[in-house]
PDB file of C-alpha atoms and ligand atoms in Angstrom:
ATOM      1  CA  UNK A   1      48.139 102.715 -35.457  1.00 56.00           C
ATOM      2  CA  UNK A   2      48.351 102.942 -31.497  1.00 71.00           C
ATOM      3  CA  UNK A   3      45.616 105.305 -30.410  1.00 89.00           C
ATOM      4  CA  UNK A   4      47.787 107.346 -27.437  1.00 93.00           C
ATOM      5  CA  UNK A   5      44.467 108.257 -25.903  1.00 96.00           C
ATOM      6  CA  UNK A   6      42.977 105.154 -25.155  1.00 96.00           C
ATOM      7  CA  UNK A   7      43.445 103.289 -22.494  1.00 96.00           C
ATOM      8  CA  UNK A   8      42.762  99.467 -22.091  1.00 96.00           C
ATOM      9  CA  UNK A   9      40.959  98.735 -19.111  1.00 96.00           C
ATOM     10  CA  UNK A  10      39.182  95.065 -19.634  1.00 95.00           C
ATOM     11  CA  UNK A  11      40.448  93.617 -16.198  1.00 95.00           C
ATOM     12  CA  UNK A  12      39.187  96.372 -14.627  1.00 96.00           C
ATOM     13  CA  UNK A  13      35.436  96.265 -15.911  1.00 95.00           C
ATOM     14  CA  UNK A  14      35.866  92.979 -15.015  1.00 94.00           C
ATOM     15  CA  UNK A  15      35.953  93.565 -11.155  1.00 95.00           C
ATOM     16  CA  UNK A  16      33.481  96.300  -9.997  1.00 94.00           C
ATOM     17  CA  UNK A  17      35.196  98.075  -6.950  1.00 95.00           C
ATOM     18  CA  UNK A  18      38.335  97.510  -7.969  1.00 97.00           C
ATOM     19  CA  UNK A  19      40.435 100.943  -9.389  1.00 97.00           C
ATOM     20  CA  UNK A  20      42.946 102.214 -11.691  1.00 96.00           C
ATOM     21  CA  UNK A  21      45.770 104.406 -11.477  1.00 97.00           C
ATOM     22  CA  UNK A  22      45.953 106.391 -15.175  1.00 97.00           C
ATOM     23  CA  UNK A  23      49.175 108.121 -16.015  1.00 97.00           C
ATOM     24  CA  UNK A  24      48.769 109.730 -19.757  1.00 97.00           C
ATOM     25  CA  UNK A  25      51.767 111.731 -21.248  1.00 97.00           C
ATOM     26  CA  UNK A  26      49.629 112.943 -24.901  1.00 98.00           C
ATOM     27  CA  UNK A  27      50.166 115.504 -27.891  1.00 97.00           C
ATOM     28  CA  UNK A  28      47.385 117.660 -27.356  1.00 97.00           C
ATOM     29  CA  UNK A  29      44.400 116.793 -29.771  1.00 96.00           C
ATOM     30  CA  UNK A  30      43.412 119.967 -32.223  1.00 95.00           C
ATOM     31  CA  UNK A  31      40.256 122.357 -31.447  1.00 94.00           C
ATOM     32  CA  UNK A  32      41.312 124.115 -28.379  1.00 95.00           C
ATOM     33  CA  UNK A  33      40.597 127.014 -28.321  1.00 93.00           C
ATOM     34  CA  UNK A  34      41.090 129.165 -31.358  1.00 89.00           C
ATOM     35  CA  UNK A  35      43.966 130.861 -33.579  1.00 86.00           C
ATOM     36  CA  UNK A  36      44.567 133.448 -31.120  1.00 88.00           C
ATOM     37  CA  UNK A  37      44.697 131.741 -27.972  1.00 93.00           C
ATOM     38  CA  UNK A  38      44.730 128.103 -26.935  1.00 95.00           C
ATOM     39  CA  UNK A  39      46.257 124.878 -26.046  1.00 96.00           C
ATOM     40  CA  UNK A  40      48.127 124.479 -29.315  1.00 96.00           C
ATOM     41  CA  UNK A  41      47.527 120.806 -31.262  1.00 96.00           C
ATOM     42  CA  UNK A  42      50.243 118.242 -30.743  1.00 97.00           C
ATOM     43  CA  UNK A  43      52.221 120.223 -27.598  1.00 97.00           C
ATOM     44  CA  UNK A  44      52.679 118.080 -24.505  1.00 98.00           C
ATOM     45  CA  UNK A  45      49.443 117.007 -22.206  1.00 98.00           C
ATOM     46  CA  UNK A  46      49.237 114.926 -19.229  1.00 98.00           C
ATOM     47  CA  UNK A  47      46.295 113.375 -17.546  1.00 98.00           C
ATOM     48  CA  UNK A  48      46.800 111.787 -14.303  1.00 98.00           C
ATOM     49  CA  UNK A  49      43.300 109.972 -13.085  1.00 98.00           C
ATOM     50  CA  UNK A  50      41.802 107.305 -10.739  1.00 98.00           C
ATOM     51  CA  UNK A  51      39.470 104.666 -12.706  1.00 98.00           C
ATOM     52  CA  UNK A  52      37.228 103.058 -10.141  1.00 97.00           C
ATOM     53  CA  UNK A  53      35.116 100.244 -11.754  1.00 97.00           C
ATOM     54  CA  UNK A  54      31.487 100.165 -11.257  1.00 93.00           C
ATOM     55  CA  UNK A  55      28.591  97.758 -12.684  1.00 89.00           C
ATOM     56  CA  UNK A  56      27.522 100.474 -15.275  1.00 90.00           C
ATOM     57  CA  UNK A  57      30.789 101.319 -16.417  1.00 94.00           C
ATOM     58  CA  UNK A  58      33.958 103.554 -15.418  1.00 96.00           C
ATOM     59  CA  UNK A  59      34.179 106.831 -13.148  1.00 97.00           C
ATOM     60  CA  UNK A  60      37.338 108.599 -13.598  1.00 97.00           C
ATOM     61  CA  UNK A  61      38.817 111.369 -11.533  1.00 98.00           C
ATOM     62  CA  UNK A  62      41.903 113.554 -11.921  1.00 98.00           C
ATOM     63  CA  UNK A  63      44.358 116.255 -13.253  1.00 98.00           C
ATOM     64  CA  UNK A  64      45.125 117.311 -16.701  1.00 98.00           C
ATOM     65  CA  UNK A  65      48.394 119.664 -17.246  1.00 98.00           C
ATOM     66  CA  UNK A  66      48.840 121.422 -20.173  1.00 97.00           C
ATOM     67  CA  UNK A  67      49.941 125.003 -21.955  1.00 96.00           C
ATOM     68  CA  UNK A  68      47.945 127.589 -23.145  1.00 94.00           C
ATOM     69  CA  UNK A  69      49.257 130.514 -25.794  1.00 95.00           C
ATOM     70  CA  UNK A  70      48.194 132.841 -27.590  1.00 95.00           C
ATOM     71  CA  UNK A  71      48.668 136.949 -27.548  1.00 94.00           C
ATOM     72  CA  UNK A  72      47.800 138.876 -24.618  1.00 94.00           C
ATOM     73  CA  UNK A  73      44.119 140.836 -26.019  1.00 91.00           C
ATOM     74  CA  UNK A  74      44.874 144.073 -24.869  1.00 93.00           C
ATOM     75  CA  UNK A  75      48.935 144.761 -25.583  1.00 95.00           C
ATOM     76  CA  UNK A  76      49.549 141.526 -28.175  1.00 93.00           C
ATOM     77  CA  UNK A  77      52.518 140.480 -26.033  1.00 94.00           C
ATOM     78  CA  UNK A  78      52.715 136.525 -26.046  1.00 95.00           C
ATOM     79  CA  UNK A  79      51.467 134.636 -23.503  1.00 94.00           C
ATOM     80  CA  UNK A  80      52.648 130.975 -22.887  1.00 94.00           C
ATOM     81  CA  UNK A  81      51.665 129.534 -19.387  1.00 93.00           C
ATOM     82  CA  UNK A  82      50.761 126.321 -17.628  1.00 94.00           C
ATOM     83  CA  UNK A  83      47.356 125.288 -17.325  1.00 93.00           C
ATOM     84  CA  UNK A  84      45.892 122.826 -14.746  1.00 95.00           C
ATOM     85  CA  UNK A  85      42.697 121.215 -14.566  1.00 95.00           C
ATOM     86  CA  UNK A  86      40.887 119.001 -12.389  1.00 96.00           C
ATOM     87  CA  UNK A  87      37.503 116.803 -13.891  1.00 96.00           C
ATOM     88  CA  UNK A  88      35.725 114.066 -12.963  1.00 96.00           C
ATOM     89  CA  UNK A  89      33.622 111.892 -15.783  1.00 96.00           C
ATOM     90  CA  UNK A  90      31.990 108.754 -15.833  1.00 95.00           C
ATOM     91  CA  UNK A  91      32.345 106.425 -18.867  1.00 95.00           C
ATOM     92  CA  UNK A  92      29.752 104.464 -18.954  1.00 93.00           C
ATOM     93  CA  UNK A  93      29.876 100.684 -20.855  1.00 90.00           C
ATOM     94  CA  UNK A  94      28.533 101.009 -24.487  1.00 80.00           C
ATOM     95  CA  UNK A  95      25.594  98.669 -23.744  1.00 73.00           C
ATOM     96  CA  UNK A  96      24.368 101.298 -21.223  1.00 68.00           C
ATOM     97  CA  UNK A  97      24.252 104.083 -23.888  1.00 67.00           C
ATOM     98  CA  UNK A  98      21.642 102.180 -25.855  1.00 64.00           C
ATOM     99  CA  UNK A  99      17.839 103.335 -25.569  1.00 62.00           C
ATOM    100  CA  UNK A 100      16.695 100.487 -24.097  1.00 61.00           C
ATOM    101  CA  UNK A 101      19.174 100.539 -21.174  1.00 60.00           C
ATOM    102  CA  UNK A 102      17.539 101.656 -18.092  1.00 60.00           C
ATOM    103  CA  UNK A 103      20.563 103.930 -17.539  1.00 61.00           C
ATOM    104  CA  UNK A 104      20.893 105.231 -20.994  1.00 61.00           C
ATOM    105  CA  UNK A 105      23.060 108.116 -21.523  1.00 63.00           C
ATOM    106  CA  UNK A 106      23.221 110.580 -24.333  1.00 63.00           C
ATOM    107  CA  UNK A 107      26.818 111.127 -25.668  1.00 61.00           C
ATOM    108  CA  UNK A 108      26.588 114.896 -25.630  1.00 62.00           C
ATOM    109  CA  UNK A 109      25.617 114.704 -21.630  1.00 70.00           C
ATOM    110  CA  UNK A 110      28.763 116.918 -19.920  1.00 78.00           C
ATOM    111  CA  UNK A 111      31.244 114.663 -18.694  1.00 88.00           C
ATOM    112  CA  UNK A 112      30.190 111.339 -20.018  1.00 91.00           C
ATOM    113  CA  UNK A 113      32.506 109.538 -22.286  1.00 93.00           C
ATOM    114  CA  UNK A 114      31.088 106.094 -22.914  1.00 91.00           C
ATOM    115  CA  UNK A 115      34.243 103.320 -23.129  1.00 94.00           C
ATOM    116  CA  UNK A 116      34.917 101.993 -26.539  1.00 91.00           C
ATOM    117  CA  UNK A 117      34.827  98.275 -26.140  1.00 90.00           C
ATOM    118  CA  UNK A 118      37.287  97.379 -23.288  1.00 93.00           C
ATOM    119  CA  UNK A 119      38.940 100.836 -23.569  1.00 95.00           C
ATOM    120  CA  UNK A 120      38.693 104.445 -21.566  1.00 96.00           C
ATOM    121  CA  UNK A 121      38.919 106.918 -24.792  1.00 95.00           C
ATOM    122  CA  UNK A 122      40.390 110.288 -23.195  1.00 97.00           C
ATOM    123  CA  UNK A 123      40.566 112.195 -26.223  1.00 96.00           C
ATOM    124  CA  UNK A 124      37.094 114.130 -26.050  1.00 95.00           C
ATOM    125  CA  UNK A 125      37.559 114.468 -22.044  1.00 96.00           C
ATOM    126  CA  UNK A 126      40.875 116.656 -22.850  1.00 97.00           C
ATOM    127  CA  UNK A 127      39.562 118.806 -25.647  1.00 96.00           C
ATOM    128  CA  UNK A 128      36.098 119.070 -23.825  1.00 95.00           C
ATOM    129  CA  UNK A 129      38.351 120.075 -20.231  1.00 95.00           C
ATOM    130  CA  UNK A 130      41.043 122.138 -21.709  1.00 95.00           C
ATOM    131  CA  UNK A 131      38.533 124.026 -23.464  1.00 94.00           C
ATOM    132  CA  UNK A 132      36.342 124.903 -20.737  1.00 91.00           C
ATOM    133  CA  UNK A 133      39.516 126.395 -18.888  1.00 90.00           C
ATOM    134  CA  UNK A 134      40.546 128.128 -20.607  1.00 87.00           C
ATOM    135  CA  UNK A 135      40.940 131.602 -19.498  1.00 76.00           C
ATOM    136  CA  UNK A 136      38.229 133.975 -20.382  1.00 75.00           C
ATOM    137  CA  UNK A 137      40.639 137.192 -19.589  1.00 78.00           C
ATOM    138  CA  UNK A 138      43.254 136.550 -22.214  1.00 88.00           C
ATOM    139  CA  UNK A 139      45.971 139.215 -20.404  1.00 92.00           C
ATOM    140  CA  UNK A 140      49.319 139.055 -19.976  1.00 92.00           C
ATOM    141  CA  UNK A 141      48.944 140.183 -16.656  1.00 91.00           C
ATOM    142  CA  UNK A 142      45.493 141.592 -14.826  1.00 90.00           C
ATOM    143  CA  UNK A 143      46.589 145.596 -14.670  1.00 93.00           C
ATOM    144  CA  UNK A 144      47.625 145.352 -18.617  1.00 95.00           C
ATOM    145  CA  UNK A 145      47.502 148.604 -19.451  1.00 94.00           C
ATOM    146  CA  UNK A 146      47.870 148.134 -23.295  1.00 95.00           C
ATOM    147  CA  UNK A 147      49.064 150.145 -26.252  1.00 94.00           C
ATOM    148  CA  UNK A 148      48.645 153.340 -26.930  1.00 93.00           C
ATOM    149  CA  UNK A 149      45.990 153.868 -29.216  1.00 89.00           C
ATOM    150  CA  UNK A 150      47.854 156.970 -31.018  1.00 89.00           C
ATOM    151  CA  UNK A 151      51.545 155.061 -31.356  1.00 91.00           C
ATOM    152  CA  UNK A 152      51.123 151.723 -30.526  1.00 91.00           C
ATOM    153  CA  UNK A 153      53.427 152.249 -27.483  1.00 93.00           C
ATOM    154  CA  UNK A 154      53.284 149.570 -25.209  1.00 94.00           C
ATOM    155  CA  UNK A 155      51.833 151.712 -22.087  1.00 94.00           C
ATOM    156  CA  UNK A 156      53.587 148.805 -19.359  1.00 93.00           C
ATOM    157  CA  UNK A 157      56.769 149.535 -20.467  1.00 92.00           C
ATOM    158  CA  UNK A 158      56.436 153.408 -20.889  1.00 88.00           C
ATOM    159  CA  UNK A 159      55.638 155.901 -17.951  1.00 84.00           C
ATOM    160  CA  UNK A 160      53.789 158.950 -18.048  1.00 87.00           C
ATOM    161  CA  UNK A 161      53.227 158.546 -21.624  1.00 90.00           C
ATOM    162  CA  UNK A 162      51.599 161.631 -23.301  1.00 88.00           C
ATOM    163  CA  UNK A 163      51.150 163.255 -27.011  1.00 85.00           C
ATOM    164  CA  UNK A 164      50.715 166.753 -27.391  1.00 76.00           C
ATOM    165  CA  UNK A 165      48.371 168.218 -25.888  1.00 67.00           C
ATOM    166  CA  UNK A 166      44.929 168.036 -27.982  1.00 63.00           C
ATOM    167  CA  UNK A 167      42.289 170.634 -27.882  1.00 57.00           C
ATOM    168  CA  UNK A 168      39.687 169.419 -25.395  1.00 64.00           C
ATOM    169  CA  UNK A 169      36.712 168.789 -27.244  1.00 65.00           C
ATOM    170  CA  UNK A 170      34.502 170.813 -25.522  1.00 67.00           C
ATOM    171  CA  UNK A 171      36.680 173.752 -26.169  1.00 66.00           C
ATOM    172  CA  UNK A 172      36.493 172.545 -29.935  1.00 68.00           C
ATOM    173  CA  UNK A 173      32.891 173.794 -30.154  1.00 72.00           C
ATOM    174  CA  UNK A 174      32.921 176.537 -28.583  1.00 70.00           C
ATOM    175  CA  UNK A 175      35.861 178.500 -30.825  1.00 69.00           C
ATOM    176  CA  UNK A 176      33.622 177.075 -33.885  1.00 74.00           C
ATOM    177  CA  UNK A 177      30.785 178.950 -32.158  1.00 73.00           C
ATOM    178  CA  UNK A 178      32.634 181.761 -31.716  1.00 72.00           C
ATOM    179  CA  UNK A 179      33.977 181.582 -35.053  1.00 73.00           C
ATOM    180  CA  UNK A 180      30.199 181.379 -36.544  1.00 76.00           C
ATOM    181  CA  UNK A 181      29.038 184.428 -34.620  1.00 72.00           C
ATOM    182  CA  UNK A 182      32.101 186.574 -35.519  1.00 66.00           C
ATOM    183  CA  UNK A 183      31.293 185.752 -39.333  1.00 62.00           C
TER     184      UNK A 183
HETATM  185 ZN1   ZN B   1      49.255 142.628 -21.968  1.00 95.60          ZN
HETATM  186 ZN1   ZN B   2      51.385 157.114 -27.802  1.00 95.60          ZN
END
């Protein structure tokens, strides 16, 4: 089966200083973010990058569009909107990822995605990207003031929102006081 992700890029490698345009239209590959708010697996992803071909291997510059959704963390209201993110990694050629490379590279090193053979994998760079973008304030807007936390109402939609009026605390111990010393 065709691996969408990868991208064959043999002639390239083959001429250092030469470049690639990179036009990706992907499902979105599972694990980001979590049940409550993410890029959701399989929904539309597009990487747009610049492959410029050096002796060691691959750098790659660009864009990634996607979605992210999930339920806004203070009033639960759903939030779908586009993300955008801009990277830049360096794929290095597998031979350069062994030990006894002078320019070895570990594979957990941010932004390095070593090619697989004579391809440009992009799956890891879109998980690892998306992920890291994802917003940290999950709110449907940045004043959400949130439910109520008597009725649930949903305090954007409702003004001046009030319940009776509660004893204030304060005056709570006092008429126990009194109540103690009157006994
Ligand atoms: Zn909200
Ligand atoms: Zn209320």
């Amino acid at each position: 089966m065709k691996n969408e992700y990868k991208v064959p890029v043999a002639a390239l490698l083959r001429n250092p200083g030469s470049r690639q345009e990179v036009d990706l239209e992907v499902k979105a590959p599972s694990g980001i973010g979590d049940s409550f708010y993410g890029v959701r697996q399989g929904s539309p992803v597009r990487l747009k990058a610049t492959l410029s071909s050096m002796r060691s291997g691959l750098e790659a510059k660009g864009e990634i569009f996607a979605t992210e959704e999930g339920k806004c963390s203070r009033c639960l209201k759903d939030i779908k909107r586009p993300v955008k993110v801009e990277f830049s990694a360096f794929m290095p050629l597998e031979k350069e990822m062994k030990e006894d490379s002078p320019m070895s590279y570990q594979i957990d090193e941010d932004g390095i995605y070593p090619l697989c053979g004579d391809f440009a994998d992009f799956e890891g760079l879109i998980r690892d990207e998306l992920t890291l973008q994802l917003s940290m304030i999950r709110l449907c807007r940045p004043d959400c003031k949130g439910l109520c936390q008597k009725c649930g109402a949903d305090l954007n939609e409702v003004k001046n929102h009030s319940h009776e009026r509660e004893v204030d605390p304060r005056f709570k111990k006092l008429a126990e006081l009194k109540e103690q010393m009157t006994k």
